[in-house]
Structures are given as C-alpha cells and as structure tokens.
Short mmCIF file of C-alpha atoms and ligand atoms in Angstrom, two decimals:
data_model
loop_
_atom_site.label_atom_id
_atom_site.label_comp_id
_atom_site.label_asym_id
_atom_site.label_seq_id
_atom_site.Cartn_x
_atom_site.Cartn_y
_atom_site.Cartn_z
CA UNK B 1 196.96 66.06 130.17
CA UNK B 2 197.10 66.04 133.70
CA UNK B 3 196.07 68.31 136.51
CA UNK B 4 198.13 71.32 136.55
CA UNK B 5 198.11 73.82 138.71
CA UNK B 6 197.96 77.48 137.87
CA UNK B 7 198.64 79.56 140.59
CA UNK B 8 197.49 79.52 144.80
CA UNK B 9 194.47 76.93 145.11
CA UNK B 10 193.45 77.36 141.02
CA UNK B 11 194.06 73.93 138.70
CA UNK B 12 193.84 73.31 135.02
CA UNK B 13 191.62 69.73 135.16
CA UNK B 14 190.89 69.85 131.09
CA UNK B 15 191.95 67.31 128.42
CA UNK B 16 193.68 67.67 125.36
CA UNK B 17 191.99 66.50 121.81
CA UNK B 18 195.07 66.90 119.75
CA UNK B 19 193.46 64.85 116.45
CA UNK B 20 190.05 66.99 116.21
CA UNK B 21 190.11 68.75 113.09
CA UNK B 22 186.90 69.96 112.79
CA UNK B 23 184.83 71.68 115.46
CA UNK B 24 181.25 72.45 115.02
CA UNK B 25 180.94 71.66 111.59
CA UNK B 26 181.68 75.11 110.62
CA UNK B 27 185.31 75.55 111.67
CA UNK B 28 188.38 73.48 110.44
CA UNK B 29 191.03 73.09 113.51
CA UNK B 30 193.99 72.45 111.76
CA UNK B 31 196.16 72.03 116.03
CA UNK B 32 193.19 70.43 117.63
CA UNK B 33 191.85 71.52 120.99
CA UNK B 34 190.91 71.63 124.61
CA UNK B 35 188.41 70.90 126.69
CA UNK B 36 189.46 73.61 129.31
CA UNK B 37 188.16 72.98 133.26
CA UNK B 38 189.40 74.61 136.42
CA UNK B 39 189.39 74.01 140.26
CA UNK B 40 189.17 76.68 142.53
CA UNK B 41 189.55 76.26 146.14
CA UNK B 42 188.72 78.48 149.21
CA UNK B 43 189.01 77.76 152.15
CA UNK B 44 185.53 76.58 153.07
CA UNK B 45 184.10 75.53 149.45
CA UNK B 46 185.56 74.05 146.29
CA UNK B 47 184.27 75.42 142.67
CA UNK B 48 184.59 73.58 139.23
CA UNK B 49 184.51 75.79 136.12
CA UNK B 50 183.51 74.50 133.09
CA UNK B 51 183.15 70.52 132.61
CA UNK B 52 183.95 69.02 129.11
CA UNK B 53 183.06 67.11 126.18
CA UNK B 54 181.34 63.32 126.94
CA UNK B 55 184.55 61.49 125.14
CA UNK B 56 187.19 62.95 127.51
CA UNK B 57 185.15 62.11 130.57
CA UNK B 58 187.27 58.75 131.97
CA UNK B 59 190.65 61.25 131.43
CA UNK B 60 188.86 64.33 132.96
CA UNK B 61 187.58 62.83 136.00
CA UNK B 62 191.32 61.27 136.34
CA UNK B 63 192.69 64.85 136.27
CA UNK B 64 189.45 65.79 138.72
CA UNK B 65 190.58 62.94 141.26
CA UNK B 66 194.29 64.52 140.98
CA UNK B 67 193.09 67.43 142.95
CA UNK B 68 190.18 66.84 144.77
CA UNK B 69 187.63 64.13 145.73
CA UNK B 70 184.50 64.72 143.37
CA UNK B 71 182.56 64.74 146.12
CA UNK B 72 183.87 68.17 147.90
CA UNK B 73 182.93 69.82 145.15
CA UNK B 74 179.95 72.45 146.13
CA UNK B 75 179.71 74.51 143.07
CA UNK B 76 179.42 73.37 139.45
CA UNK B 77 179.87 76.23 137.31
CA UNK B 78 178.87 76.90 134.00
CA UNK B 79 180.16 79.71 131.93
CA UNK B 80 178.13 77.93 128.95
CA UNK B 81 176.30 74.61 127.88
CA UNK B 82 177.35 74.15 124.85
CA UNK B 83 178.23 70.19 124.87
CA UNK B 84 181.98 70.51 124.63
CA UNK B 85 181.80 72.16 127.96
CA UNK B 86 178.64 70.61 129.51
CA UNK B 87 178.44 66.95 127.69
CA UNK B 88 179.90 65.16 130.30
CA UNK B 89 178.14 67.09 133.35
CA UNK B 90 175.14 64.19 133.65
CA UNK B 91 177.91 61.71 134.04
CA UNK B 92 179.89 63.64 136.51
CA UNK B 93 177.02 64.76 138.90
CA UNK B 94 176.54 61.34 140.64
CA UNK B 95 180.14 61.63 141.85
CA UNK B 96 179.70 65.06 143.64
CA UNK B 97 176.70 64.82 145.31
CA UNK B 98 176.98 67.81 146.80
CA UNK B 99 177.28 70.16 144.11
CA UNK B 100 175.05 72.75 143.11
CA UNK B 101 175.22 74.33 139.26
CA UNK B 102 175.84 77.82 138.53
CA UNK B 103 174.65 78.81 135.12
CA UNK B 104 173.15 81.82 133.34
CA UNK B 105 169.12 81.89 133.01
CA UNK B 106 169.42 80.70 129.40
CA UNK B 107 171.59 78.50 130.47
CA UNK B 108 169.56 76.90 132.95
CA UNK B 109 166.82 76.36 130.42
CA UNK B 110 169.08 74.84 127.94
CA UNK B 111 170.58 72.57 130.61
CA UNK B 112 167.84 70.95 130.99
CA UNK B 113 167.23 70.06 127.39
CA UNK B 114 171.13 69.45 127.03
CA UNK B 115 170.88 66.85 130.41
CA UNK B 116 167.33 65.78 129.95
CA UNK B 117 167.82 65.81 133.77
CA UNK B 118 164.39 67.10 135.25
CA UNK B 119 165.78 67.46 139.10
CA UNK B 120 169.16 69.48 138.18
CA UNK B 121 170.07 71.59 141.60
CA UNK B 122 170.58 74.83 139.57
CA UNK B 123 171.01 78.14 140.86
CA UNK B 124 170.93 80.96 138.08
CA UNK B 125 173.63 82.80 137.96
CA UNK B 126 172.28 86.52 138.22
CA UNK B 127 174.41 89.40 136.98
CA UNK B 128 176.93 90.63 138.94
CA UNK B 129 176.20 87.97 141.97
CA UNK B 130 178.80 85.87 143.22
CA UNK B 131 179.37 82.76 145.58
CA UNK B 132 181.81 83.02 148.20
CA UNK B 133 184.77 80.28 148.42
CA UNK B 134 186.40 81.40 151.59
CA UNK B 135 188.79 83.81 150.63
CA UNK B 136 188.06 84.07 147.44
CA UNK B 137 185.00 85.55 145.66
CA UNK B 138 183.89 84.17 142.52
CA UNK B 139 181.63 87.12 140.78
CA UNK B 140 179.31 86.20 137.39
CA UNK B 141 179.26 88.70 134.46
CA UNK B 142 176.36 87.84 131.53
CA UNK B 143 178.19 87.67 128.66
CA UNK B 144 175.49 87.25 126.05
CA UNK B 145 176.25 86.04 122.79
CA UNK B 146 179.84 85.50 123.05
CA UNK B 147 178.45 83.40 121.64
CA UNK B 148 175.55 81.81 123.21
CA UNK B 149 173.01 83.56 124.59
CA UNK B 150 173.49 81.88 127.77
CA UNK B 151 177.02 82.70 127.78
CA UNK B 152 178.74 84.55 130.83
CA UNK B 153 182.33 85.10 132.41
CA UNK B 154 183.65 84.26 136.01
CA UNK B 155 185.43 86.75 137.79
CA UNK B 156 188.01 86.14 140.61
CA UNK B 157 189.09 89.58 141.40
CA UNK B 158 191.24 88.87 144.19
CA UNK B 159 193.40 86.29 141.99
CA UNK B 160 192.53 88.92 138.94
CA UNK B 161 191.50 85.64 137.12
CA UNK B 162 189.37 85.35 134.39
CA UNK B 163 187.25 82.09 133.41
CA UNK B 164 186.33 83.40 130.16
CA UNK B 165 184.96 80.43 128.43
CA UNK B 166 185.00 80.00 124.90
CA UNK B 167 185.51 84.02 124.74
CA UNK B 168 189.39 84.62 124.11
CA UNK B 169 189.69 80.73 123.01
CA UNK B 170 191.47 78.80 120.30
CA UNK B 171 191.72 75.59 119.02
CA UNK B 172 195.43 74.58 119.38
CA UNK B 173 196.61 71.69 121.39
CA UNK B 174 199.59 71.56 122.73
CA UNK B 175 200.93 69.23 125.76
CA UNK B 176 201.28 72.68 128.18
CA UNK B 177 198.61 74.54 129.71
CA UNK B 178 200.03 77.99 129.76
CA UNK B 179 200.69 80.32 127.01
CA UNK B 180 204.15 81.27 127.92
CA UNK B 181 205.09 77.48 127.08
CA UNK B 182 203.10 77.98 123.23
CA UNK B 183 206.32 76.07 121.04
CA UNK B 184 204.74 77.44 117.85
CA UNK B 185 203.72 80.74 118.59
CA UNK B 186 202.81 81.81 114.63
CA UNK B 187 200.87 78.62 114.32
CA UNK B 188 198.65 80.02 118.04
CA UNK B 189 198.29 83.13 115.94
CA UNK B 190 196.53 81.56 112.92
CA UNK B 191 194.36 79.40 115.31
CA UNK B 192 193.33 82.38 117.27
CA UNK B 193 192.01 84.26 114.11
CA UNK B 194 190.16 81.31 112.46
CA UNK B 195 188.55 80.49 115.92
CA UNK B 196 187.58 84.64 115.93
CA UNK B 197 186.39 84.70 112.72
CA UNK B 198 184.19 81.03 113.20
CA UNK B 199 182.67 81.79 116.76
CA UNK B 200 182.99 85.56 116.92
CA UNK B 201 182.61 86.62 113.55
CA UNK B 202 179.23 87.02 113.78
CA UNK B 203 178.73 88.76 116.90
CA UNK B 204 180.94 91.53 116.88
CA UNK B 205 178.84 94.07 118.52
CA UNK B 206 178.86 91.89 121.23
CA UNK B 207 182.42 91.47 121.77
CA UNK B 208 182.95 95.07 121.80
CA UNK B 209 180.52 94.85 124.70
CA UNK B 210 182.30 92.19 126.16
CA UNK B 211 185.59 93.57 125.31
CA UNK B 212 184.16 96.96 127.93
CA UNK B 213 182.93 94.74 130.81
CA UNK B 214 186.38 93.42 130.84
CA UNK B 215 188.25 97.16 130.68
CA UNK B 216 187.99 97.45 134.36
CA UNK B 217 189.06 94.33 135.47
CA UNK B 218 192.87 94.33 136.35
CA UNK B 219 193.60 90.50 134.34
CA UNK B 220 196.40 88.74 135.35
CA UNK B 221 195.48 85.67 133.77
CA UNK B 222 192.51 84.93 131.19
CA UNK B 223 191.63 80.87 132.00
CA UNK B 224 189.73 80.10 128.56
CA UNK B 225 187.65 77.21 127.67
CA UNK B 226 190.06 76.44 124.72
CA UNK B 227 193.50 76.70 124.39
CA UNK B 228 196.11 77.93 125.96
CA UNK B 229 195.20 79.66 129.16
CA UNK B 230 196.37 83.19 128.43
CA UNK B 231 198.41 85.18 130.95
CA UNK B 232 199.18 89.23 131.13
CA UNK B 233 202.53 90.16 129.83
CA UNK B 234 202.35 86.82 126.92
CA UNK B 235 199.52 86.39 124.69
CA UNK B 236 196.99 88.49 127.17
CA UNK B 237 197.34 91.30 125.94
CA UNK B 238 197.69 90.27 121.92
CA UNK B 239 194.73 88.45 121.97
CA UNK B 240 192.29 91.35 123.94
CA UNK B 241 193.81 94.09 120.69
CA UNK B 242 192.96 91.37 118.21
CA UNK B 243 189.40 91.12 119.77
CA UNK B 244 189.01 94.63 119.60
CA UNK B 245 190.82 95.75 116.31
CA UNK B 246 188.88 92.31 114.28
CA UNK B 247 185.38 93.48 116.02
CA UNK B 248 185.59 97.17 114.58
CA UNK B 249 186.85 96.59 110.96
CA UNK B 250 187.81 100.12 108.97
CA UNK B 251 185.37 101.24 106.93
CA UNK B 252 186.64 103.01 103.73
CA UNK B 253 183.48 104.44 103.28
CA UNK B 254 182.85 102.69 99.58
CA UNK B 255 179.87 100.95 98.38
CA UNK B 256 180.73 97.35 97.53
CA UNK B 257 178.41 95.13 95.50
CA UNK B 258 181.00 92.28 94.80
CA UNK B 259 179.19 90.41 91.56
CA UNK B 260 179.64 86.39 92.30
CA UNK B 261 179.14 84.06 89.24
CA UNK B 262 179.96 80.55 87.71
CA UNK B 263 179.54 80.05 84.34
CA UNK B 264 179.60 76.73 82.04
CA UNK B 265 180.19 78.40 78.79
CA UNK B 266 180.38 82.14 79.68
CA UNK B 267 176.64 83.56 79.16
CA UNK B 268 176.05 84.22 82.99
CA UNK B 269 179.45 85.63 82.82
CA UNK B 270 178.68 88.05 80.00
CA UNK B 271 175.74 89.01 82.34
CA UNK B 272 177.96 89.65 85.06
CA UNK B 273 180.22 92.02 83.48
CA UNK B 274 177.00 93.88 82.12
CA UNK B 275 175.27 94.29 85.37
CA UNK B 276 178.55 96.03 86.69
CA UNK B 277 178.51 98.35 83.85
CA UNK B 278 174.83 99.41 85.52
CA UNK B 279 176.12 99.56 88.57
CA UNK B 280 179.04 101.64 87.72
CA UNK B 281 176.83 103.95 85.46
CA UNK B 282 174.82 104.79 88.89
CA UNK B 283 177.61 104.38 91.55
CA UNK B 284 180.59 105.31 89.43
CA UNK B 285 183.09 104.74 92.96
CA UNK B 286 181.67 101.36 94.37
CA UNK B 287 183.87 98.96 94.50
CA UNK B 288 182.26 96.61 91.84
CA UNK B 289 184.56 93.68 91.29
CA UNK B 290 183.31 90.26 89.39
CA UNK B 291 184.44 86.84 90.91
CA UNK B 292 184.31 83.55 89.38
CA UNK B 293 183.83 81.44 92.09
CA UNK B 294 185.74 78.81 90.80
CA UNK B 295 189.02 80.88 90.57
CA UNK B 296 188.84 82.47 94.24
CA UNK B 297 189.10 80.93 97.89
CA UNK B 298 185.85 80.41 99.19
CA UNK B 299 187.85 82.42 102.20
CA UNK B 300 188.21 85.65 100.44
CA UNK B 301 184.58 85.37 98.55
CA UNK B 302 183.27 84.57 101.75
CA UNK B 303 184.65 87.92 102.84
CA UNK B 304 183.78 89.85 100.18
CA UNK B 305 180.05 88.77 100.49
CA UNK B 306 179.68 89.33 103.81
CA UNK B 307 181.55 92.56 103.91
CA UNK B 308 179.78 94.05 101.23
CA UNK B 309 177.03 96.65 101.01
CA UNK B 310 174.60 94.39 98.53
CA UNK B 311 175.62 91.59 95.88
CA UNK B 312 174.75 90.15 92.97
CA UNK B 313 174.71 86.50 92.89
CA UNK B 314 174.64 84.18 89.27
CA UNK B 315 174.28 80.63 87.99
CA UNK B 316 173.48 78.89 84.68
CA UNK B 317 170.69 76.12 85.30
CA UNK B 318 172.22 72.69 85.16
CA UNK B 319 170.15 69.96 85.32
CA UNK B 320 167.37 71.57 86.72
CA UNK B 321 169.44 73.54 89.55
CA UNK B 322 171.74 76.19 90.20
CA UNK B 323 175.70 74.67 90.41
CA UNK B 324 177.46 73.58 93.38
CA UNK B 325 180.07 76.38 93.69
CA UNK B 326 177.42 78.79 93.78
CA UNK B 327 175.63 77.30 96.52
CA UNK B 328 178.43 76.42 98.31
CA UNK B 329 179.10 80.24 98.35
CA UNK B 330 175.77 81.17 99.52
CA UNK B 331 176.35 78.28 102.59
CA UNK B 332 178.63 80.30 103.73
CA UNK B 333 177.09 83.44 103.93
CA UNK B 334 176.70 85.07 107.88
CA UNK B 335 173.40 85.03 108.11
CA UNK B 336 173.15 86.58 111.22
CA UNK B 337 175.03 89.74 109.88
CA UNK B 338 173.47 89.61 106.35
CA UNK B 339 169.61 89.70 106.97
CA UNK B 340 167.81 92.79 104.67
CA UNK B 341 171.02 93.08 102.57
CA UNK B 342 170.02 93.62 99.13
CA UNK B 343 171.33 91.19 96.64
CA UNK B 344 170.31 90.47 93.03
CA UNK B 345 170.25 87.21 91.34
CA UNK B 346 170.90 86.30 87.54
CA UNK B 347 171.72 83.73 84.89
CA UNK B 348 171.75 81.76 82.18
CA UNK B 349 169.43 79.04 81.48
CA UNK B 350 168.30 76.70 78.33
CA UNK B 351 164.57 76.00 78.86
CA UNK B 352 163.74 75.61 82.86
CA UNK B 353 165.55 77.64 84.35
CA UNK B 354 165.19 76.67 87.82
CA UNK B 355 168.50 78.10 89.00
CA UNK B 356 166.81 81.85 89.67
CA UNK B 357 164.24 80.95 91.57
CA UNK B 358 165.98 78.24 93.79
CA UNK B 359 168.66 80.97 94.64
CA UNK B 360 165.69 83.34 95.40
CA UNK B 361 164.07 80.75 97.72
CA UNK B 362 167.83 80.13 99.45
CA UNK B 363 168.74 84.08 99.86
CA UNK B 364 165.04 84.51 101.00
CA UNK B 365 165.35 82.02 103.68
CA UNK B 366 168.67 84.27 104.76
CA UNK B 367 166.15 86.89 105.33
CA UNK B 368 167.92 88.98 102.58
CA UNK B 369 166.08 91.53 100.32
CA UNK B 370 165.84 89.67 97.12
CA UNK B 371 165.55 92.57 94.19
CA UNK B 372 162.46 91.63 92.35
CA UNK B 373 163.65 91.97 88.61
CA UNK B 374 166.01 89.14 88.29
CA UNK B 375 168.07 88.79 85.10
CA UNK B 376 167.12 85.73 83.37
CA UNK B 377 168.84 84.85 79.72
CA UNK B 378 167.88 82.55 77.65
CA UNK B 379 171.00 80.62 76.54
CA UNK B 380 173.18 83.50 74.44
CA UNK B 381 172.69 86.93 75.89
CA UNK B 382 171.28 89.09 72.87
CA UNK B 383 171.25 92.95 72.68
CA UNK B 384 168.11 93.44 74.32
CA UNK B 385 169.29 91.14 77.15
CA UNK B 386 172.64 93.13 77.70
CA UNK B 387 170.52 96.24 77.58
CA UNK B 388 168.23 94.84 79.80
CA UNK B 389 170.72 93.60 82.32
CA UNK B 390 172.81 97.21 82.34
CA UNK B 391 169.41 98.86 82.84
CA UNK B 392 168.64 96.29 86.05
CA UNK B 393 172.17 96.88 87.53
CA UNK B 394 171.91 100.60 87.22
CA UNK B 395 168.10 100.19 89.12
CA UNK B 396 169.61 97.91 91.73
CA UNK B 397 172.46 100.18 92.44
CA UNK B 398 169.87 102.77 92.92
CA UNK B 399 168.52 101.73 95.66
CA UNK B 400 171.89 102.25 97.66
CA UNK B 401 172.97 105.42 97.36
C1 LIG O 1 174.87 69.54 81.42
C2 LIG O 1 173.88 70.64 81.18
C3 LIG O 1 172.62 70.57 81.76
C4 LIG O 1 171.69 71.57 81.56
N1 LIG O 1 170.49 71.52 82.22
C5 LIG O 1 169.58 72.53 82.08
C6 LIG O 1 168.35 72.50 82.75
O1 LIG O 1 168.02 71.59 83.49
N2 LIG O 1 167.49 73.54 82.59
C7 LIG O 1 167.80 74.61 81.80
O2 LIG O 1 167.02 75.55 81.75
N3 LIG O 1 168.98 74.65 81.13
C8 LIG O 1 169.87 73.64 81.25
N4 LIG O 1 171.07 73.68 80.58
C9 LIG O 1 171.33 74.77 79.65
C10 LIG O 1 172.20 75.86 80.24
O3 LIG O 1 171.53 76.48 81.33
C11 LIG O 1 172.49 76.89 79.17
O4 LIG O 1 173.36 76.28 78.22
C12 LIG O 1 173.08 78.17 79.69
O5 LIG O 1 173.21 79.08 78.64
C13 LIG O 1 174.46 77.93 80.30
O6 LIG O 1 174.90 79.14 80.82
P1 LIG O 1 176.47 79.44 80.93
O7 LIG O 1 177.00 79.74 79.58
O8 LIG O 1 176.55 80.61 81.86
O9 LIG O 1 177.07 78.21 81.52
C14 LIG O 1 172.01 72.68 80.75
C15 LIG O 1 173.29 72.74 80.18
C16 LIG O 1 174.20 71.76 80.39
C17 LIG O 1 175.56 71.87 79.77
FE1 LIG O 2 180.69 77.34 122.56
FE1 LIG O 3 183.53 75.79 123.55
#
C-alpha cells in the first residue's frame, strides 16, 4: 500500500499483510491484516502514530518518505508496543533523529525490553496530556487493557479523529484504506467478531470502560491499528454497538455446568451422564448439557466453558495421560475470566490412572477451584460407582446455589 491520505494534513503510512493467517498464535485471520500508521501534521511539528511490524519496514518507510522526510518527524507515538506496532521502531529511529516517543508508563517500561535500547528519548504519555502540533492538539487517553496494560488512545479533537490502536481493529486486508471502500462487507463483519472475541474477549470490563471514555468524543473517523480505518456514518457506528452489545452478554439468569467428556469405549461417558443426574437432583433448572468433545466445534465448547457457571471436565487414561481432545479443550479455556470457577474432574482409567490428576494439575495452574472428590472408575462403572458419581454431582452442584 501506499501513502494515502485521509483527510487535511492526516496520512495512512501502514502496509498491507494480505497472506498472514494467523496472528498471535491464538487467532486464525482468515483476510490477513494491517500494520496501520498515521502522519499528522501541524503546522510547526509532525507526529507519527503507531509504527509497524519489523518485516514491512523497507515498504513502510517507502510510504513514510511519500509524505514526509523521516527526519521532521518530532513525535513518535505509541498507542501500544506490542511488536506488530513497535517491531520496526529501533530500525526507524536513526532516520528521525529528532523524534521523541510518546508512550504510556507501561509502555515505556516495556519499550525498553521490546528495543533493548537503553538511551530511548521517551516521554510518558500522562493521562489526559497532550502535545501540541500547531493547530492541532493531539490529547492521550490510558486505555488499559484494551488489551495491554500499556495500551492508550490518541485524541485529535479538532479533526474528531481517533487513533485507537488495536481497539476497534480487524484483521482484513484489503488494497483500500477506508471502510467505505470494504468490497466484502459480510466477510469485514466475520473478521471484526473473531478479532473481538481473540483480543477483547477477555477484557470486557475494560471495553465497557473504554467504550465510556469514548461517549463524549464527537468521532468522525476511528484510525485503527488494523483494518480498515473506520469512519462515522459506515462501519463507525456498527462496530462501537458490537463493542458494547459483545462486552455485556445477556444473562438468562441459569446456572450452567456444561459436562465436557471423551470417551474410548463409553465408561467416562456413563460417568458423565450420571454426574448430571446429581446435578439435576440439586439444581433441577441448570442448564446441564453433556458434550463429547469430539462431536462439537471446539468454537461452541469453547463458549460453553467459558460462559458457564462451573464444569465438569472427563477423560479415560490413555497411555499414561489424559487424551488430546480433552486437553485441547482445556487450552482454550480464558484464563483470565475463569480463575476460582469451580470445575470437577472425572474418568475412566485401567490401572494408573494418571488422567485425573494431570487435569487437576492443568485446571490448578488456571487458578480454578478444583472440587476435591474427583470421580475416578476403574474400567466399567459398577453400581456403587454410579451411586457414587450421582452423589458427587449432587455435592458439587451444591456448592452453587
Ligand atoms: C490404548 C489404551 C491405552 C491405555 N492406557 C492406560 C494407562 O496408561 N493407564 C490406565 O490407567 N489405563 C489405561 N487404559 C485403560 C483405559 O483407561 C480404560 O479402558 C478405561 O476404562 C477407558 O475409559 P473409556 O471407556 O471412557 O474410554 C488404556 C486403554 C487403551 C485402549
Ligand atoms: Fe496488540
Ligand atoms: Fe496490534
């Protein structure tokens, strides 16, 4: 991509990565992305928001050149360090000279471990400070969380622009910088929701906190680290109510304890079906539904878990070990979100039985509440062991009403 510019004095500089298709590790990104940087010129001093990933540097600083010399740069700003936005910043600095960073505290502390620069000329950032650009103010709002800690938004409030960073982001690629020019807006859509639910997912008492720094702010257009830049009157506006309706989900005020299993030749499932019964004796309206993890999307058990009240959690032993579904279930657990929640953990075995307590040493390491009575069968579940297993759902249920 080349430079583009966005409105009076304000330039997209940011390159395209149309071929990524995985960002983070956690995140497929089925469009690609982009390594969103801006320009902002006043009068007397020139700002740079946001620099970009190492890779793209040679096309970045191509883009850089198409508006300005490096070197009139003065500010350097920040929004985050993560190294898609900051990775290239220790190759960029000895071409503006001048420049000084802006970045959060956190930021500045993480800088230095990001750069392993020792002499950085950093300014923090302090909330609700600003730099003046001649004729333009650029103000800095902390934005913790969203979804660093050092994260934070620029303000220009006399463009009503918004250099939101990763906050209000996607990864889609598509040759155009603005949204208005988005050829496939249904495909945007998807991208916007899977970047929510990877980056803000687990912080969603912090973008409703976001979400009210911005309700003042008269937006006109929402410049975003990622993605289309959005604009008021296009995707502005859909993207701010997704933010907002996704970060307070409806609560139908049931108890869930979804019941999670695999099973080689159907014990641990037999166990499964009597630990609901428990749980249903105590909490006769939770929702109390049993999944074999082989025959769901990890995307809809992945919900389930981390939606739920508590869970119950179940492997046979194979060859000394829980199987892979189940922990590939448990890797994908929020563990930010889940910490405390009480979960129970069962199974099958044939003489080791290693799966319960490796699962207990996993969900403990989540900082869940492990209950202590797990239900351990040898091989073919007999009467006592069904009784025993009702008994422990109906005691692990009890805990939650
Ligand atoms: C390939 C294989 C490997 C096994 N390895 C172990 C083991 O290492 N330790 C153990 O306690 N049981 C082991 N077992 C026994 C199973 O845990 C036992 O058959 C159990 O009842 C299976 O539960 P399921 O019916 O829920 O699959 C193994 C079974 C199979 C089929
Ligand atoms: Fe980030
Ligand atoms: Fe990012």
């Amino acid at each position: 991509m080349a430079s583009c510019k966005l409105t009076d004095n304000i330039y997209s500089v940011g390159t395209l990565n149309p071929n990524m298709r995985i960002f983070d590790v956690i995140m497929t990104t089925e469009f690609g992305t982009s390594y969103n940087s801006y320009i902002v010129k006043g009068s007397e001093k020139t700002a740079l928001i946001e620099v970009c990933h190492l890779d793209f540097f040679d096309r970045y600083i191509e883009n850089i050149r198409e508006v300005c010399d490096p070197a009139e740069i003065d500010y350097i700003i920040l929004n985050h360090c993560e190294p898609d936005h900051s990775g290239a910043l220790a190759r960029l600095l000895p071409l503006c000279p001048n420049a000084q960073i802006y970045v959060s505290q956190a930021g500045s502390i993480y800088l230095k471990n990001i750069t392993n620069c020792s002499s950085l000329p950093v300014t923090v950032a302090k909330d609700g400070s600003s730099i003046d650009l001649g004729g333009r103010v650029l103000k800095f709002i902390p934005a913790p969380f969203l979804h660093w800690p050092d994260s934070m938004f620029t303000w220009s409030e006399s463009d009503g622009v918004l250099f939101s960073c990763d906050f209000l982001g996607s990864h889609y690629c598509e040759p155009y910088t603005l949204d208005t020019r988005v050829t496939y807006p249904s495909c945007y859509k998807s991208a916007v929701k899977v970047y929510y639910d990877a980056i803000f997912g687990p912080f969603k008492p912090y973008v409703v906190a976001g979400l009210r720094k911005l309700d003042g702010l008269d937006i006109k257009m929402a410049c975003t680290s990622h993605g289309p830049v959005l604009t008021s009157g296009c995707m502005l506006e859909y993207v701010l109510d997704r933010y907002a309706e996704w970060s307070c989900p409806v609560e139908n005020g049931k108890i869930s304890i979804p019941i999670f299993f695999c099973s080689a030749y159907g014990n641990t499932g037999l166990i499964a079906q009597e630990i609901r019964n428990g749980i249903l004796e105590t909490i006769p309206d939770a929702e109390c539904e049993i999944y074999d993890i082989n025959e769901h999307p990890m995307s809809e058990l992945q919900y389930k878990l981390n939606t739920s009240s508590a869970f119950a959690v179940g492997s046979p032993t194979i060859n000394g070990d829980a199987v892979a579904p189940v922990w590939n279930l448990l890797s994908h657990v929020d563990a930010i979100n889940n910490k405390k929640k009480p979960v129970l953990v069962f199974g099958s075995y044939g003489w080791s039985g290693e799966a319960i307590p490796n699962l207990t040493v996993r969900l403990t390491g989540l900082k869940m509440t492990v209950y202590s009575d797990a239900v351990k069968v040898q091989f073919v579940p007999s009467e006592a062991d069904f009784e025993n297993a009702r008994a422990t759902g109906k005691s692990f249920a009890g805990q939650l009403r």
